[in-house]
Amino acid sequence: MNIARNMARGLMGVENVYTQHQPLLFQTMESITRGRLRDVD
């Protein structure tokens, strides 16, 4: 129990990077809808 409590305290304030990640496909689709997609040769 004490170990779990210490782990929970250690994780307080740590941001979850997985929920912040936006896939490249999402960014590409957003660029298409806004008309900002670059042409790449």
CSV table of N, CA and C in Angstrom, one decimal:
chain,number,residue,atom,x,y,z
A,1,MET,N,0.8,-1.2,0.0
A,1,MET,CA,0.0,0.0,0.0
A,1,MET,C,0.9,1.3,0.0
A,2,ASN,N,1.9,1.3,0.8
A,2,ASN,CA,2.8,2.4,0.9
A,2,ASN,C,3.4,2.7,-0.4
A,3,ILE,N,3.8,1.7,-1.2
A,3,ILE,CA,4.5,1.9,-2.5
A,3,ILE,C,3.5,2.5,-3.5
A,4,ALA,N,2.3,2.0,-3.5
A,4,ALA,CA,1.3,2.6,-4.4
A,4,ALA,C,1.0,4.1,-4.1
A,5,ARG,N,1.0,4.4,-2.8
A,5,ARG,CA,0.7,5.8,-2.4
A,5,ARG,C,1.9,6.7,-2.8
A,6,ASN,N,3.1,6.2,-2.7
A,6,ASN,CA,4.3,7.0,-3.1
A,6,ASN,C,4.3,7.2,-4.6
A,7,MET,N,3.9,6.1,-5.4
A,7,MET,CA,3.9,6.2,-6.8
A,7,MET,C,2.8,7.3,-7.2
A,8,ALA,N,1.7,7.3,-6.6
A,8,ALA,CA,0.6,8.2,-6.9
A,8,ALA,C,1.1,9.6,-6.6
A,9,ARG,N,1.8,9.8,-5.6
A,9,ARG,CA,2.3,11.2,-5.2
A,9,ARG,C,3.3,11.6,-6.3
A,10,GLY,N,4.2,10.7,-6.7
A,10,GLY,CA,5.2,11.0,-7.7
A,10,GLY,C,4.6,11.4,-9.1
A,11,LEU,N,3.4,10.9,-9.4
A,11,LEU,CA,2.8,11.2,-10.7
A,11,LEU,C,1.9,12.4,-10.7
A,12,MET,N,1.7,13.0,-9.5
A,12,MET,CA,0.8,14.2,-9.5
A,12,MET,C,1.5,15.3,-10.2
A,13,GLY,N,0.8,16.0,-11.1
A,13,GLY,CA,1.3,17.1,-11.8
A,13,GLY,C,2.0,16.7,-13.1
A,14,VAL,N,2.2,15.4,-13.4
A,14,VAL,CA,2.8,14.9,-14.6
A,14,VAL,C,1.7,14.9,-15.7
A,15,GLU,N,2.0,15.6,-16.8
A,15,GLU,CA,1.1,15.6,-17.9
A,15,GLU,C,1.1,14.3,-18.7
A,16,ASN,N,-0.1,13.9,-19.2
A,16,ASN,CA,-0.2,12.7,-20.0
A,16,ASN,C,0.1,13.1,-21.5
A,17,VAL,N,1.3,12.7,-22.0
A,17,VAL,CA,1.7,13.0,-23.3
A,17,VAL,C,0.8,12.3,-24.4
A,18,TYR,N,0.3,11.2,-24.0
A,18,TYR,CA,-0.5,10.4,-25.0
A,18,TYR,C,-1.9,11.2,-25.3
A,19,THR,N,-2.4,11.9,-24.4
A,19,THR,CA,-3.7,12.6,-24.6
A,19,THR,C,-3.4,13.9,-25.4
A,20,GLN,N,-2.2,14.4,-25.4
A,20,GLN,CA,-1.8,15.6,-26.0
A,20,GLN,C,-1.4,15.4,-27.5
A,21,HIS,N,-1.1,14.2,-27.8
A,21,HIS,CA,-0.6,13.9,-29.2
A,21,HIS,C,-1.7,14.0,-30.2
A,22,GLN,N,-1.3,14.7,-31.3
A,22,GLN,CA,-2.3,14.7,-32.5
A,22,GLN,C,-1.6,14.0,-33.6
A,23,PRO,N,-2.2,13.0,-34.1
A,23,PRO,CA,-1.6,12.2,-35.2
A,23,PRO,C,-1.4,13.1,-36.5
A,24,LEU,N,-0.5,12.7,-37.3
A,24,LEU,CA,-0.2,13.4,-38.5
A,24,LEU,C,-1.4,13.4,-39.4
A,25,LEU,N,-2.1,12.4,-39.5
A,25,LEU,CA,-3.3,12.3,-40.3
A,25,LEU,C,-4.3,13.4,-39.9
A,26,PHE,N,-4.5,13.6,-38.6
A,26,PHE,CA,-5.4,14.7,-38.1
A,26,PHE,C,-4.9,16.0,-38.6
A,27,GLN,N,-3.6,16.3,-38.5
A,27,GLN,CA,-3.1,17.6,-38.9
A,27,GLN,C,-3.2,17.8,-40.4
A,28,THR,N,-3.0,16.7,-41.2
A,28,THR,CA,-3.1,16.8,-42.6
A,28,THR,C,-4.6,17.1,-43.0
A,29,MET,N,-5.5,16.4,-42.4
A,29,MET,CA,-6.9,16.6,-42.7
A,29,MET,C,-7.3,18.1,-42.3
A,30,GLU,N,-6.8,18.5,-41.2
A,30,GLU,CA,-7.2,19.9,-40.8
A,30,GLU,C,-6.6,20.9,-41.8
A,31,SER,N,-5.4,20.7,-42.3
A,31,SER,CA,-4.8,21.6,-43.3
A,31,SER,C,-5.6,21.6,-44.6
A,32,ILE,N,-6.1,20.4,-45.0
A,32,ILE,CA,-6.9,20.3,-46.2
A,32,ILE,C,-8.1,21.1,-46.1
A,33,THR,N,-8.8,21.0,-44.9
A,33,THR,CA,-10.1,21.7,-44.8
A,33,THR,C,-9.8,23.2,-44.7
A,34,ARG,N,-8.7,23.6,-44.2
A,34,ARG,CA,-8.4,25.1,-44.1
A,34,ARG,C,-7.7,25.6,-45.4
A,35,GLY,N,-7.4,24.7,-46.3
A,35,GLY,CA,-6.8,25.1,-47.6
A,35,GLY,C,-5.3,25.5,-47.4
A,36,ARG,N,-4.6,24.9,-46.4
A,36,ARG,CA,-3.2,25.3,-46.2
A,36,ARG,C,-2.3,24.1,-46.5
A,37,LEU,N,-2.7,23.2,-47.2
A,37,LEU,CA,-1.9,22.0,-47.5
A,37,LEU,C,-0.8,22.4,-48.5
A,38,ARG,N,0.5,22.1,-48.3
A,38,ARG,CA,1.6,22.5,-49.2
A,38,ARG,C,1.7,21.4,-50.2
A,39,ASP,N,2.1,21.8,-51.4
A,39,ASP,CA,2.4,20.9,-52.5
A,39,ASP,C,3.9,20.5,-52.4
A,40,VAL,N,4.1,19.2,-52.3
A,40,VAL,CA,5.5,18.6,-52.2
A,40,VAL,C,5.8,17.8,-53.5
A,41,ASP,N,6.9,18.1,-54.1
A,41,ASP,CA,7.3,17.4,-55.3
A,41,ASP,C,8.1,16.1,-55.0
